[in-house]
Coordinates of C-alpha atoms in Angstrom, one line a residue:
X1 CA -16.1 44.2 -3.6
X2 CA -19.0 46.6 -1.6
X3 CA -19.4 48.1 -5.5
X4 CA -20.2 45.2 -7.0
X5 CA -22.2 43.5 -3.8
X6 CA -24.6 46.6 -4.5
X7 CA -25.5 46.6 -8.2
X8 CA -26.3 42.9 -6.7
X9 CA -28.7 44.1 -5.0
X10 CA -29.8 46.8 -6.9
X11 CA -28.7 49.4 -4.1
X12 CA -26.5 52.6 -4.7
X13 CA -22.8 52.2 -4.7
X14 CA -20.9 52.6 -1.0
X15 CA -19.4 55.6 -0.8
X16 CA -16.7 56.8 1.7
X17 CA -17.5 57.4 5.4
X18 CA -15.9 61.2 5.7
X19 CA -16.4 61.9 1.3
X20 CA -20.4 60.4 1.0
X21 CA -19.1 61.8 -2.8
X22 CA -16.3 58.8 -3.7
X23 CA -17.1 55.5 -3.8
X24 CA -13.7 54.2 -4.8
X25 CA -13.5 52.7 -1.6
X26 CA -9.8 52.2 -0.7
X27 CA -9.0 51.2 2.4
X28 CA -11.0 50.4 6.3
X29 CA -9.9 51.8 9.9
X30 CA -10.3 48.9 11.9
X31 CA -10.5 50.8 15.3
X32 CA -12.5 53.7 14.3
X33 CA -14.9 51.3 11.5
X34 CA -14.8 53.4 8.6
X35 CA -14.2 52.6 5.0
X36 CA -12.3 55.6 3.1
X37 CA -11.5 56.7 -0.2
X38 CA -7.6 57.1 -1.2
X39 CA -7.9 61.2 -0.4
X40 CA -9.6 60.9 2.7
X41 CA -7.3 58.7 4.4
X42 CA -4.6 61.1 4.4
X43 CA -5.9 64.7 4.4
X44 CA -9.0 63.8 7.4
X45 CA -8.1 60.1 9.2
X46 CA -4.3 60.8 9.4
X47 CA -5.8 64.0 11.6
X48 CA -7.4 61.8 14.0
X49 CA -6.1 62.0 17.4
X50 CA -4.0 58.1 17.5
X51 CA -4.8 58.0 14.1
X52 CA -0.9 56.5 14.2
X53 CA -1.6 53.2 16.4
X54 CA -4.9 52.4 14.2
X55 CA -4.7 49.1 12.5
X56 CA -6.1 50.8 8.8
X57 CA -6.3 47.5 6.6
X58 CA -6.7 46.9 2.6
X59 CA -10.5 47.0 1.5
X60 CA -9.4 43.9 0.2
X61 CA -8.5 42.1 3.1
X62 CA -11.6 43.0 4.6
X63 CA -13.1 39.6 5.8
X64 CA -8.9 37.8 5.5
X65 CA -8.7 39.8 8.9
X66 CA -9.4 37.9 12.4
X67 CA -8.8 41.3 14.9
X68 CA -5.3 40.7 16.7
X69 CA -4.1 37.4 17.0
X70 CA -2.9 35.9 20.3
X71 CA -0.2 33.8 19.2
X72 CA 0.2 32.6 23.6
X73 CA -2.0 29.5 22.7
X74 CA 0.9 28.3 19.8
X75 CA 2.8 25.1 21.2
X76 CA 6.6 24.0 20.8
X77 CA 6.9 21.4 17.6
X78 CA 9.4 19.6 19.0
X79 CA 8.2 19.9 22.6
X80 CA 4.7 20.0 22.4
X81 CA 4.5 20.4 26.3
X82 CA 5.8 24.6 25.9
X83 CA 4.8 27.5 24.2
X84 CA 6.3 29.4 21.5
X85 CA 8.4 32.0 22.6
X86 CA 9.6 33.1 19.1
X87 CA 10.0 32.2 15.7
X88 CA 13.5 31.0 14.2
X89 CA 14.2 32.1 10.7
X90 CA 16.9 30.4 10.2
X91 CA 15.0 26.8 10.6
X92 CA 11.6 28.4 9.6
X93 CA 10.1 27.0 12.8
X94 CA 8.5 28.8 16.2
X95 CA 10.7 27.5 19.2
X96 CA 10.1 27.3 22.5
X97 CA 12.8 28.6 25.5
X98 CA 14.7 24.9 25.3
X99 CA 15.2 24.7 21.9
X100 CA 16.6 28.0 22.0
X101 CA 19.2 27.1 24.4
X102 CA 19.7 24.3 22.7
X103 CA 20.0 24.2 19.0
X104 CA 18.7 28.1 18.4
X105 CA 21.3 29.8 20.7
X106 CA 22.9 32.0 17.7
X107 CA 19.8 31.7 15.0
X108 CA 17.9 35.2 13.4
X109 CA 15.1 34.6 16.3
X110 CA 12.2 37.4 15.7
X111 CA 8.8 37.5 18.0
X112 CA 6.7 35.6 16.8
X113 CA 4.2 39.0 15.9
X114 CA 6.9 39.5 13.4
X115 CA 7.0 35.7 12.0
X116 CA 3.6 36.6 11.2
X117 CA 4.4 39.1 9.6
X118 CA 6.5 36.8 7.1
X119 CA 4.7 34.6 6.8
X120 CA 2.1 36.6 5.1
X121 CA 3.7 38.2 3.0
X122 CA 5.3 34.7 1.3
X123 CA 2.1 33.6 1.3
X124 CA 1.2 36.9 -0.9
X125 CA 3.6 36.8 -2.5
X126 CA 2.5 33.3 -3.3
X127 CA -0.8 34.2 -4.3
X128 CA 0.4 37.1 -6.4
X129 CA 3.5 34.6 -8.8
X130 CA 0.0 32.2 -8.5
X131 CA -2.3 34.5 -10.1
X132 CA 0.5 35.4 -12.3
X133 CA 0.8 31.8 -13.3
X134 CA -3.3 31.5 -13.7
X135 CA -3.6 34.2 -16.2
X136 CA -0.8 32.5 -18.5
X137 CA -2.0 29.1 -18.0
X138 CA -5.3 30.3 -19.5
X139 CA -4.3 32.3 -22.3
X140 CA -1.8 29.6 -23.6
X141 CA -5.0 27.4 -23.1
X142 CA -7.0 29.8 -24.9
X143 CA -4.2 28.4 -27.8
X144 CA -4.6 25.5 -27.4
X145 CA -7.3 24.1 -30.2
X146 CA -8.4 19.7 -30.6
X147 CA -5.4 18.2 -31.9
X148 CA -6.2 15.4 -34.2
X149 CA -5.0 12.2 -32.6
X150 CA -4.7 10.2 -35.7
X151 CA -1.7 11.9 -36.5
X152 CA -0.3 12.4 -32.5
X153 CA 3.4 9.7 -32.2
X154 CA 2.5 8.8 -28.5
X155 CA -0.9 8.1 -29.4
X156 CA 0.0 5.6 -33.1
X157 CA 2.1 4.3 -30.2
X158 CA -0.2 3.1 -27.1
X159 CA -1.5 2.2 -30.6
X160 CA 0.7 0.1 -31.3
X161 CA 1.5 -1.7 -28.3
X162 CA -2.3 -2.3 -28.0
X163 CA -2.2 -4.3 -31.6
X164 CA 1.3 -6.2 -30.8
X165 CA -0.7 -7.3 -27.2
X166 CA -3.3 -8.8 -28.7
X167 CA -1.9 -10.6 -31.6
X168 CA 0.4 -11.9 -28.9
X169 CA -2.4 -13.6 -26.8
X170 CA -4.0 -14.5 -29.9
X171 CA -1.1 -16.4 -31.1
X172 CA -0.4 -17.4 -27.2
X173 CA -3.9 -18.8 -27.0
X174 CA -2.9 -21.0 -30.6
X175 CA -0.2 -22.3 -29.1
X176 CA -1.7 -23.1 -25.4
X177 CA -5.4 -24.6 -26.9
X178 CA -2.8 -27.3 -29.6
X179 CA -1.1 -28.5 -25.8
X180 CA -4.9 -28.4 -24.6
X181 CA -5.5 -31.1 -27.4
X182 CA -2.0 -33.3 -27.8
X183 CA -3.0 -33.2 -23.7
X184 CA -6.6 -34.0 -24.3
X185 CA -5.3 -37.1 -26.8
X186 CA -3.2 -38.2 -24.4
X187 CA -5.5 -38.0 -21.5
X188 CA -8.0 -39.4 -23.6
X189 CA -6.0 -42.6 -24.4
X190 CA -5.3 -42.6 -20.5
X191 CA -8.9 -42.6 -19.7
X192 CA -10.7 -45.2 -21.9
X193 CA -8.3 -47.5 -21.1
X194 CA -8.1 -46.9 -17.1
X195 CA -11.8 -46.6 -17.5
X196 CA -13.1 -49.9 -19.0
X197 CA -9.6 -51.5 -16.1
X198 CA -12.1 -49.5 -13.7
X199 CA -14.9 -51.0 -14.0
X200 CA -14.2 -55.1 -14.8
X201 CA -11.9 -54.1 -11.1
X202 CA -14.9 -52.5 -9.1
X203 CA -16.6 -56.0 -10.5
X204 CA -14.6 -58.0 -9.7
X205 CA -14.4 -57.1 -6.7
X206 CA -17.9 -57.6 -5.2
X207 CA -17.6 -61.0 -7.8
X208 CA -15.2 -61.8 -5.1
X209 CA -17.3 -60.1 -1.6
X210 CA -20.8 -62.6 -2.9
X211 CA -19.4 -65.5 -2.8
X212 CA -17.3 -64.6 0.6
X213 CA -21.1 -63.7 2.5
X214 CA -22.8 -66.5 0.2
X215 CA -20.3 -68.9 1.5
X216 CA -20.2 -66.9 5.3
X217 CA -24.5 -67.1 5.2
X218 CA -24.1 -71.2 4.2
X219 CA -22.5 -72.0 6.5
X220 CA -24.0 -70.0 9.4
X221 CA -27.2 -72.7 8.8
X222 CA -29.4 -70.0 9.8
X223 CA -32.7 -70.4 7.8
X224 CA -34.1 -66.8 8.0
X225 CA -30.9 -65.5 6.6
X226 CA -30.8 -67.8 4.0
X227 CA -34.9 -66.8 2.9
X228 CA -33.6 -62.4 3.8
X229 CA -30.1 -62.1 1.6
X230 CA -30.5 -64.8 -0.6
X231 CA -32.5 -62.5 -2.6
X232 CA -29.7 -59.0 -2.1
X233 CA -27.0 -62.0 -2.6
X234 CA -27.8 -63.1 -6.2
X235 CA -27.0 -59.7 -8.5
X236 CA -23.6 -58.4 -9.7
X237 CA -23.5 -55.5 -9.6
X238 CA -24.2 -54.2 -13.1
X239 CA -21.0 -52.7 -15.1
X240 CA -22.8 -49.9 -16.2
X241 CA -23.3 -49.0 -12.4
X242 CA -20.1 -48.1 -11.7
X243 CA -19.2 -44.6 -12.9
X244 CA -15.3 -43.5 -12.7
X245 CA -15.4 -39.9 -14.0
X246 CA -15.2 -37.6 -16.9
X247 CA -12.7 -35.7 -18.6
X248 CA -13.7 -32.4 -18.5
X249 CA -12.6 -28.2 -20.2
X250 CA -13.3 -25.6 -18.1
X251 CA -12.8 -22.3 -20.1
X252 CA -10.7 -19.5 -18.5
X253 CA -11.4 -16.0 -18.7
X254 CA -10.1 -12.6 -20.6
X255 CA -10.4 -9.9 -18.2
X256 CA -7.6 -6.6 -18.1
X257 CA -5.4 -8.9 -16.3
X258 CA -4.9 -10.9 -20.2
X259 CA -5.1 -8.5 -22.0
X260 CA -4.1 -5.5 -20.4
X261 CA -5.2 -1.8 -18.6
X262 CA -4.5 2.7 -19.5
X263 CA -3.4 4.1 -16.8
X264 CA -2.6 8.4 -16.3
X265 CA 0.8 7.8 -15.7
X266 CA 3.8 9.8 -13.7
X267 CA 7.5 8.9 -14.4
X268 CA 8.5 11.5 -12.0
X269 CA 9.7 9.8 -8.5
X270 CA 12.0 12.5 -6.1
X271 CA 13.5 10.5 -2.8
X272 CA 15.8 12.4 -0.5
X273 CA 17.4 11.0 2.6
X274 CA 15.9 12.7 4.8
X275 CA 17.9 10.5 8.6
X276 CA 20.1 7.8 8.7
X277 CA 20.3 5.6 12.2
X278 CA 22.7 3.2 13.0
X279 CA 21.5 -0.1 14.5
X280 CA 22.9 -3.1 17.0
X281 CA 21.4 -5.7 14.8
X282 CA 23.1 -7.7 11.8
X283 CA 19.9 -7.2 9.1
X284 CA 17.3 -5.3 9.1
X285 CA 14.9 -8.2 7.4
X286 CA 11.1 -6.3 9.6
X287 CA 9.9 -3.0 10.3
X288 CA 7.2 -1.6 12.2
X289 CA 5.9 1.9 12.8
X290 CA 3.3 2.2 15.9
X291 CA 1.5 4.6 16.8
X292 CA 3.5 7.2 19.1
X293 CA 6.4 6.6 15.7
X294 CA 8.6 4.0 17.6
X295 CA 9.9 1.2 16.0
X296 CA 10.0 -2.3 16.5
X297 CA 13.4 -4.3 14.8
X298 CA 14.4 -7.8 13.3
X299 CA 16.6 -9.6 11.8
X300 CA 14.4 -13.0 12.3
X301 CA 16.2 -13.5 15.8
X302 CA 16.4 -10.4 17.8
X303 CA 13.1 -7.8 18.4
X304 CA 14.0 -4.0 19.5
X305 CA 11.3 -2.0 19.9
X306 CA 13.3 1.7 19.3
X307 CA 12.9 5.2 19.1
X308 CA 14.4 7.6 16.4
X309 CA 15.5 11.0 18.7
X310 CA 18.3 13.3 16.4
X311 CA 20.0 11.1 14.4
X312 CA 20.3 7.9 16.8
X313 CA 18.5 5.4 17.9
X314 CA 16.8 4.7 21.7
X315 CA 16.6 1.2 22.2
X316 CA 13.6 0.7 24.4
X317 CA 13.0 -3.1 25.0
X318 CA 14.8 -6.3 23.4
X319 CA 13.6 -9.7 23.4
X320 CA 15.5 -12.8 21.8
X321 CA 12.5 -14.8 19.9
X322 CA 12.4 -15.9 16.3
X323 CA 10.1 -13.8 13.8
X324 CA 8.8 -14.5 9.8
X325 CA 6.5 -11.9 10.6
X326 CA 5.2 -8.9 11.7
X327 CA 2.7 -6.2 11.9
X328 CA 1.7 -3.5 14.2
X329 CA -2.3 -3.1 15.6
X330 CA -4.6 -0.1 15.6
X331 CA -4.1 -0.1 19.3
X332 CA -0.2 -0.7 19.1
X333 CA 0.1 -4.0 20.2
X334 CA 2.5 -5.9 18.0
X335 CA 1.4 -9.6 16.2
X336 CA 4.1 -11.9 15.3
X337 CA 4.7 -14.6 13.7
X338 CA 6.8 -17.1 16.0
X339 CA 6.5 -20.7 14.8
X340 CA 3.4 -22.5 15.6
X341 CA -0.7 -21.9 14.6
X342 CA -1.1 -19.2 16.8
X343 CA 0.5 -15.6 16.6
X344 CA 2.3 -13.8 19.2
X345 CA 1.3 -10.7 21.1
X346 CA 3.5 -7.9 22.3
X347 CA 1.1 -5.5 24.4
X348 CA 2.0 -2.1 23.8
X349 CA 0.4 -1.1 26.6
X350 CA 2.2 -4.0 29.3
X351 CA 5.3 -4.9 26.8
X352 CA 4.5 -8.7 28.1
X353 CA 4.6 -10.8 25.3
X354 CA 1.9 -13.3 24.4
X355 CA -0.6 -16.2 22.4
X356 CA -3.1 -13.8 20.4
X357 CA -6.3 -14.3 19.8
X358 CA -5.6 -14.7 16.1
X359 CA -4.9 -18.8 15.5
X360 CA -4.6 -20.1 11.5
X361 CA -5.2 -23.1 12.6
X362 CA -4.5 -26.0 11.1
X363 CA -2.9 -23.8 8.6
X364 CA 0.8 -22.0 10.3
X365 CA 0.7 -18.4 9.6
X366 CA 4.4 -16.9 8.4
X367 CA 3.8 -14.0 7.0
X368 CA 1.0 -11.1 8.9
X369 CA -0.5 -7.5 7.7
X370 CA -2.8 -5.0 9.6
X371 CA -5.4 -2.8 7.1
X372 CA -6.4 0.5 7.2
X373 CA -9.6 -1.1 8.7
X374 CA -7.7 -2.6 11.3
X375 CA -8.7 -6.1 10.0
X376 CA -5.3 -9.1 10.0
X377 CA -4.7 -10.5 6.9
X378 CA -1.8 -13.9 7.1
X379 CA -0.3 -15.9 5.1
X380 CA -0.2 -19.9 5.5
X381 CA 1.0 -22.4 4.7
X382 CA 0.8 -26.9 6.3
X383 CA 2.9 -27.6 8.8
X384 CA 6.6 -28.7 7.4
X385 CA 8.8 -27.4 5.4
X386 CA 8.8 -24.8 2.9
X387 CA 10.1 -26.7 -0.2
X388 CA 9.4 -28.8 -2.1
X389 CA 5.4 -27.4 -2.3
X390 CA 3.2 -29.3 -0.4
X391 CA -0.2 -29.5 1.3
X392 CA -1.9 -26.3 1.5
X393 CA -1.0 -22.3 1.1
X394 CA -3.1 -19.7 1.4
X395 CA -4.0 -16.2 3.1
X396 CA -6.6 -15.6 5.4
X397 CA -8.1 -12.8 6.4
X398 CA -9.4 -12.4 10.1
X399 CA -12.0 -9.5 12.1
X400 CA -10.3 -7.4 15.1
X401 CA -12.4 -10.4 17.0
X402 CA -9.4 -13.3 15.5
X403 CA -12.8 -14.5 13.4
X404 CA -12.1 -15.7 9.9
X405 CA -14.0 -14.0 7.3
X406 CA -12.6 -15.1 3.9
X407 CA -9.8 -17.6 3.0
X408 CA -7.7 -16.9 -0.4
X409 CA -6.8 -20.5 -1.9
X410 CA -7.9 -20.7 -5.3
X411 CA -8.6 -19.2 -8.3
X412 CA -12.4 -20.3 -10.7
X413 CA -10.6 -22.6 -11.6
X414 CA -10.0 -24.3 -8.3
X415 CA -6.2 -23.8 -9.5
X416 CA -3.9 -22.6 -6.6
X417 CA -3.3 -19.1 -5.9
X418 CA -0.2 -19.3 -4.2
X419 CA 3.4 -21.2 -3.5
X420 CA 4.5 -19.5 -0.7
X421 CA 3.4 -15.9 0.7
X422 CA 6.4 -13.6 2.1
X423 CA 4.8 -10.3 2.4
X424 CA 0.7 -8.8 2.0
X425 CA 0.2 -5.1 1.9
X426 CA -3.4 -3.8 0.9
X427 CA -4.8 -0.6 -1.1
X428 CA -7.7 1.7 -0.1
X429 CA -9.6 -0.2 -2.8
X430 CA -9.7 -3.1 -1.4
X431 CA -7.0 -4.7 -2.5
X432 CA -5.3 -7.3 -1.5
X433 CA -1.3 -7.3 -2.8
X434 CA 0.9 -10.7 -2.9
X435 CA 4.7 -11.2 -2.7
X436 CA 4.6 -15.0 -3.3
X437 CA 7.8 -17.1 -4.0
X438 CA 7.1 -19.2 -6.6
X439 CA 10.8 -21.6 -5.9
X440 CA 13.6 -21.8 -3.4
X441 CA 15.9 -20.2 -5.3
X442 CA 14.3 -17.1 -4.5
X443 CA 12.8 -16.2 -7.8
X444 CA 8.7 -14.5 -7.2
X445 CA 5.7 -12.7 -8.5
X446 CA 3.2 -9.9 -6.7
X447 CA 0.2 -10.9 -7.3
X448 CA -2.4 -8.8 -7.2
X449 CA -6.6 -9.7 -6.5
X450 CA -9.5 -8.4 -5.5
X451 CA -12.2 -8.3 -2.5
X452 CA -14.1 -11.5 -4.2
X453 CA -10.3 -12.7 -4.8
X454 CA -10.4 -12.9 -8.4
X455 CA -6.7 -11.8 -10.2
X456 CA -6.5 -8.7 -11.5
X457 CA -2.5 -8.6 -11.8
X458 CA 0.1 -10.5 -12.2
X459 CA 3.6 -8.6 -11.9
X460 CA 6.8 -10.8 -12.7
X461 CA 9.2 -8.3 -12.7
X462 CA 10.2 -5.6 -15.8
X463 CA 12.7 -6.6 -19.4
X464 CA 14.8 -3.7 -18.5
X465 CA 15.3 -4.9 -14.6
X466 CA 15.3 -8.7 -14.9
X467 CA 16.7 -11.2 -16.6
X468 CA 18.2 -14.8 -16.4
X469 CA 21.0 -12.9 -15.0
X470 CA 19.0 -10.5 -13.1
X471 CA 16.0 -12.5 -11.9
X472 CA 13.0 -11.2 -9.9
X473 CA 12.8 -11.7 -6.2
X474 CA 10.9 -9.8 -4.7
X475 CA 10.9 -9.5 -0.9
X476 CA 8.9 -7.1 0.6
X477 CA 5.9 -4.9 -0.3
X478 CA 4.2 -1.5 0.9
X479 CA 1.9 0.6 -0.1
X480 CA 2.3 4.5 -0.1
X481 CA 0.0 7.5 1.3
X482 CA -1.2 7.9 -2.6
X483 CA -2.8 4.6 -2.7
X484 CA 0.3 3.0 -4.6
X485 CA 2.5 -0.1 -4.4
X486 CA 6.2 -0.4 -3.3
X487 CA 8.2 -3.3 -4.1
X488 CA 11.8 -4.1 -2.4
X489 CA 13.2 -6.8 -4.6
X490 CA 16.0 -8.7 -3.5
X491 CA 19.3 -8.6 -5.8
X492 CA 18.6 -4.7 -6.5
X493 CA 18.2 -1.4 -4.5
X494 CA 15.2 -0.9 -7.4
X495 CA 12.5 0.0 -6.0
X496 CA 9.7 -1.2 -8.8
X497 CA 6.6 0.9 -7.4
X498 CA 3.7 -0.4 -9.4
X499 CA -0.4 1.7 -9.0
X500 CA -3.5 0.0 -6.6
X501 CA -4.0 -2.9 -9.8
X502 CA -0.3 -3.9 -10.5
X503 CA 0.9 -2.4 -13.1
X504 CA 4.5 -1.1 -13.8
X505 CA 4.2 2.9 -13.1
X506 CA 8.7 3.5 -12.3
X507 CA 11.5 2.1 -10.8
X508 CA 14.0 4.2 -8.2
X509 CA 17.4 2.9 -7.7
X510 CA 18.3 3.2 -4.6
X511 CA 21.9 2.8 -4.6
X512 CA 22.1 6.4 -6.9
X513 CA 21.3 7.4 -3.1
X514 CA 24.0 5.4 -2.1
X515 CA 21.5 3.3 -0.1
X516 CA 22.5 -0.4 -0.3
X517 CA 21.7 -3.5 1.2
X518 CA 18.2 -1.9 0.8
X519 CA 15.2 -4.8 2.6
X520 CA 12.2 -3.6 4.7
X521 CA 10.2 -0.7 4.1
X522 CA 7.8 0.6 6.3
X523 CA 6.0 3.9 6.0
X524 CA 6.4 7.0 8.8
X525 CA 3.1 8.6 9.7
X526 CA 4.5 11.7 8.3
X527 CA 3.7 12.3 4.1
X528 CA 6.0 11.1 2.0
X529 CA 8.7 10.1 4.5
X530 CA 9.6 6.1 4.3
X531 CA 11.8 3.9 6.2
X532 CA 14.2 1.5 4.7
X533 CA 15.9 -0.8 7.0
X534 CA 19.0 -2.1 5.4
X535 CA 21.2 -5.6 5.4
X536 CA 25.4 -6.3 5.1
X537 CA 27.1 -8.0 2.6
X538 CA 28.6 -11.8 3.2
X539 CA 31.6 -11.6 5.9
X540 CA 30.0 -8.3 6.5
X541 CA 30.6 -7.6 10.5
X542 CA 29.5 -3.9 9.9
X543 CA 26.1 -3.3 11.9
X544 CA 22.4 -2.9 9.7
X545 CA 21.5 1.0 9.0
X546 CA 17.9 2.0 8.7
X547 CA 16.9 5.3 6.6
X548 CA 14.0 7.3 6.6
X549 CA 13.6 9.3 3.0
X550 CA 11.5 11.1 1.3
X551 CA 9.5 10.6 -1.4
X552 CA 7.2 12.0 -3.4
X553 CA 5.8 11.5 -7.3
X554 CA 5.0 7.6 -6.0

């Protein structure tokens, strides 16, 4: 390193501080602050007083070495208020005196400095291995030559899919055009007849009003009114003045939503169970994580705040309240949809239940979501029954002051977007992803909107999983740390993983791990850790289970 740097500066290469001849510097003594060749290290430095206690390092580590480390500042991972005193090689973690007495007694305990050295050796080994792999990859990369994509089977398969989609769109467009023509023919006849009828009825109504007004004026015997109003009443409204409207065609837009898009995706999703918890409520329909890693859980009627400790849940508070949706704010307060136009709030500081500043009047909120920047998004509908569908259905975005910023209700053709908003999440690129229930039998879809309210994608399940016997019934949606979307379906334990634009990446069946009757989802603050809340079978008396799983690849 010293040699190459000297050359760059146009200077002579560094020499050994002892012999002042050899330029092959191999070692440095931190205590003496001298550079040495291999020969002088053994023949001269080794004879110095107390040299056996000196810290001699490889010249390659100069710049990396930071001197003596202060291990006293290290804290225990489990008990943050206590200092770490040992390193447990069995559990690969720093431990304090409490940990040793309760959990790690009998484990492989070593001094922290020794544990540090073990970690350094491991890192060096991994670095060496990585360098070897990098060299192999470099050799392989040199062997790679430009491929003829025309002969690549995967490429040709993708081309075939794009062409098939093109044909499908053209066929669908032709079919829909013919349907529009037929509908226009029917409506045109109806409209023309109705148009003439409306004109005649309007004129008839005006003439009748004219007659009544004339009779009233004659009977009044008020001369001044006769002279003033006569001119106004003598002329009936012309038929040409009546405008009953007209039939118009509003063209739609062709977009990636209609055609599709190209995505680089990975189908490798790995999931493993980390912990399993037993709750004392019947069904986990809703999960929300607090800043202190406690959880709010609910089965529609009972709301609990619980704290996961080891493999058990400690119940911190319980409320008997109806819950239709909930989310935790950036300050740790819980927002609840519990009937009425105003969201309820449970303070993280006092635990008090009160009305929040978030008011959806004149609509009623159903589900709630809080974005990473603190905005509150609620799914709303008109007051009254959910089915049959009537009134307004929309989502409202509010700022942290409770002010309504945006309402997404109709598309650019003034067609209603949502039927019944069941669950909401948002992605880092500003997209809003919604589980929209379409029918009372629980069938639904996932709608992805951009910031402008344009529909980017509508996902209605996949033919490999969903069919007439296994309808797509999404109930919950959540965003992963890597900004993808996980959709939970009611009638199976399959997780559908979509990218942040709503295109399917892959599926994963949780029942393969023994997780059944899964329903609600909530990510922890540890990357890749996901809570999954379950329900129970019809007639079962078992209480609901909560799983903490590690999920990677999505």
